[in-house]
Coordinates of C-alpha atoms in Angstrom, one line a residue:
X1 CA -33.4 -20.7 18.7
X2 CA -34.0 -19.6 22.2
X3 CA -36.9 -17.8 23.6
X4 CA -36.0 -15.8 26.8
X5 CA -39.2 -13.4 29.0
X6 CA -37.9 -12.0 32.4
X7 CA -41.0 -10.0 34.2
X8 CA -39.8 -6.9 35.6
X9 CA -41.7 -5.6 38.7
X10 CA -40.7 -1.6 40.6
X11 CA -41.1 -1.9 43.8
X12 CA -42.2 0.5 46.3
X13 CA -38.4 1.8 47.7
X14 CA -37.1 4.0 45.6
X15 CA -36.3 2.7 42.2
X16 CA -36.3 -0.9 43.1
X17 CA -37.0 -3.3 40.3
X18 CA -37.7 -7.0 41.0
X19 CA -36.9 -9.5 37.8
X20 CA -38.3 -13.3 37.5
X21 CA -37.2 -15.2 35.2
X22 CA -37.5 -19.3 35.1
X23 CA -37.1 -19.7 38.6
X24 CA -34.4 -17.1 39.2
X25 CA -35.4 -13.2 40.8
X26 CA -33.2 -10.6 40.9
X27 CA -32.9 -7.2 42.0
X28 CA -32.2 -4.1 40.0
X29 CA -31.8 -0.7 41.9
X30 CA -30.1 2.8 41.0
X31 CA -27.3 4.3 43.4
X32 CA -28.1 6.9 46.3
X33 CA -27.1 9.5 44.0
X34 CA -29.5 8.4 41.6
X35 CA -32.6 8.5 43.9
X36 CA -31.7 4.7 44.5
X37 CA -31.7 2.6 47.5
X38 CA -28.4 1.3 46.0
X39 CA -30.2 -2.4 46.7
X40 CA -28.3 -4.3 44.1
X41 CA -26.5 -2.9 40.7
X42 CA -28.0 -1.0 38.4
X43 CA -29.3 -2.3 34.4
X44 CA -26.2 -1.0 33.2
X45 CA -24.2 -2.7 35.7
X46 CA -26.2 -5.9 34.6
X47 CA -25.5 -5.2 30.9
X48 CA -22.2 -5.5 31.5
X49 CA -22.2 -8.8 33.4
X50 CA -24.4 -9.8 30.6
X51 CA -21.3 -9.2 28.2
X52 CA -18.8 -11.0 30.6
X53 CA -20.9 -13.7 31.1
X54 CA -21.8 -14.8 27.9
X55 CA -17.9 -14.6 26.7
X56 CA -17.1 -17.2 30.2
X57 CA -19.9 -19.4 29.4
X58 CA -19.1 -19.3 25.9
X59 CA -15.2 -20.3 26.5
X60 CA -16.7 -23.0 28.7
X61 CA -18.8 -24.3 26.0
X62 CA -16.4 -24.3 23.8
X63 CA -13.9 -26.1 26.0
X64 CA -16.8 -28.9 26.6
X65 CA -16.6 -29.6 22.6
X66 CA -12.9 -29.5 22.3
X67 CA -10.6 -32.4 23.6
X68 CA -7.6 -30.8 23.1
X69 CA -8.6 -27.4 24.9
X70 CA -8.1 -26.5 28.7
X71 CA -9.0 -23.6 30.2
X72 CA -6.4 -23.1 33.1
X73 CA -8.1 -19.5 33.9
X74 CA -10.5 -17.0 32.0
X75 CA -11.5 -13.6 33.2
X76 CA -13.7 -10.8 31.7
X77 CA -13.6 -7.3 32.8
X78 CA -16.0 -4.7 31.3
X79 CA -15.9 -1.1 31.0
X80 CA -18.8 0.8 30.1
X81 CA -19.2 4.3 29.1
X82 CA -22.4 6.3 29.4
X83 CA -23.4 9.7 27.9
X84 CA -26.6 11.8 28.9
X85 CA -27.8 13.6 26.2
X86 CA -29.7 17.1 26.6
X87 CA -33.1 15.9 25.5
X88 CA -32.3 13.3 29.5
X89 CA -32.3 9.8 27.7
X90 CA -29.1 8.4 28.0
X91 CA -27.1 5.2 26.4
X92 CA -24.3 3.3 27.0
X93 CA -21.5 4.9 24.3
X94 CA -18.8 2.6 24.6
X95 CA -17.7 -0.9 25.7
X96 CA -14.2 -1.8 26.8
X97 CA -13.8 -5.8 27.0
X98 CA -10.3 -6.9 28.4
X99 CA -10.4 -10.8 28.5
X100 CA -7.5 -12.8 30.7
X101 CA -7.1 -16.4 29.5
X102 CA -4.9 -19.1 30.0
X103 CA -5.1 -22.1 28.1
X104 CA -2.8 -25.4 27.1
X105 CA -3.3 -23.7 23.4
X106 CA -0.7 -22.8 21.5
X107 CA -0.1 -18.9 20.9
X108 CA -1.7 -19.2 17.4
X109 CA -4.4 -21.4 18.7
X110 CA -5.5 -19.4 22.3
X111 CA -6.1 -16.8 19.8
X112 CA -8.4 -18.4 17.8
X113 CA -10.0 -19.6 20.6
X114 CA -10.4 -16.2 22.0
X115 CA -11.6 -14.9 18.5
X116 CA -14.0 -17.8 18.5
X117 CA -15.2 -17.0 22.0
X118 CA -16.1 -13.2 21.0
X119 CA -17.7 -14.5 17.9
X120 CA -20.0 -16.8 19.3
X121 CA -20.9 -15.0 22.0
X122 CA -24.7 -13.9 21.8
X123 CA -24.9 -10.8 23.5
X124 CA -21.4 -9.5 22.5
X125 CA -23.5 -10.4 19.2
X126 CA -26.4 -8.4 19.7
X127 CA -24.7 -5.6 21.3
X128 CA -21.9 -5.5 18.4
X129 CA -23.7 -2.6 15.7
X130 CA -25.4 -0.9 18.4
X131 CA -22.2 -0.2 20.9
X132 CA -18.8 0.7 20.1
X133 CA -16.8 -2.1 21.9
X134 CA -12.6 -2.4 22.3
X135 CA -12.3 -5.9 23.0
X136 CA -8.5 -6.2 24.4
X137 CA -7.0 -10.2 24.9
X138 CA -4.2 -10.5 27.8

């Protein structure tokens, strides 16, 4: 079990937000068009890496534990949907997750590996019930 805090700070320009966590800061901002200072991406833009992340590490990880497994490339690219809602609050709708892989697997195998990657991936995890997701393997 794994205990995570990040301390998030708004700054003075526009809707800057500085995170710390561990020994790690990083910048949060909102486009021009949003009243931003378009400084760095946006928390939805980070959500998203947050998906893509998790699934590379994850096929890392899971290539450290298996002897017979090489990743020869793995690539996430993620789509998100938002909707605004009349009331102003606003979500994120819909995920689109296309993974790239290429592995020494056989076909029946890279699959299961890719299955395996989405499965233990903790935010795909967390997110799962709360987002609709397409999750598409090339």
């Amino acid at each position: 079990m794994g205990k995570y805090i990040v301390h998030s700070t708004l700054r003075p320009a526009g809707t800057q937000v500085m995170n710390q966590t561990g020994g790690h800061s990083y910048l949060a901002d909102e486009p021009l068009v949003a009243k931003g200072t378009d400084a760095g991406p946006n928390p939805v833009q980070y959500l998203l890496g947050a998906v893509g992340s998790c699934m590379s590490i994850t096929a890392r990880e899971i290539e450290n534990s298996e002897k017979n497994l090489t990743i020869k490339k793995f690539k996430v690219d993620v789509t998100g949907e938002t909707t605004t809602y009349s009331d102003e609050s606003s979500k994120v709708t819909h995920m689109t997750i296309k993974i790239t892989a290429e592995t020494n697997l056989s076909p029946a195998d890279h699959k299961f590996f890719l299955n395996e990657v989405v499965r233990q991936c903790t935010v795909h995890e967390s997110l799962k019930g709360a987002i609709p997701m397409d999750i598409i393997f090339q």
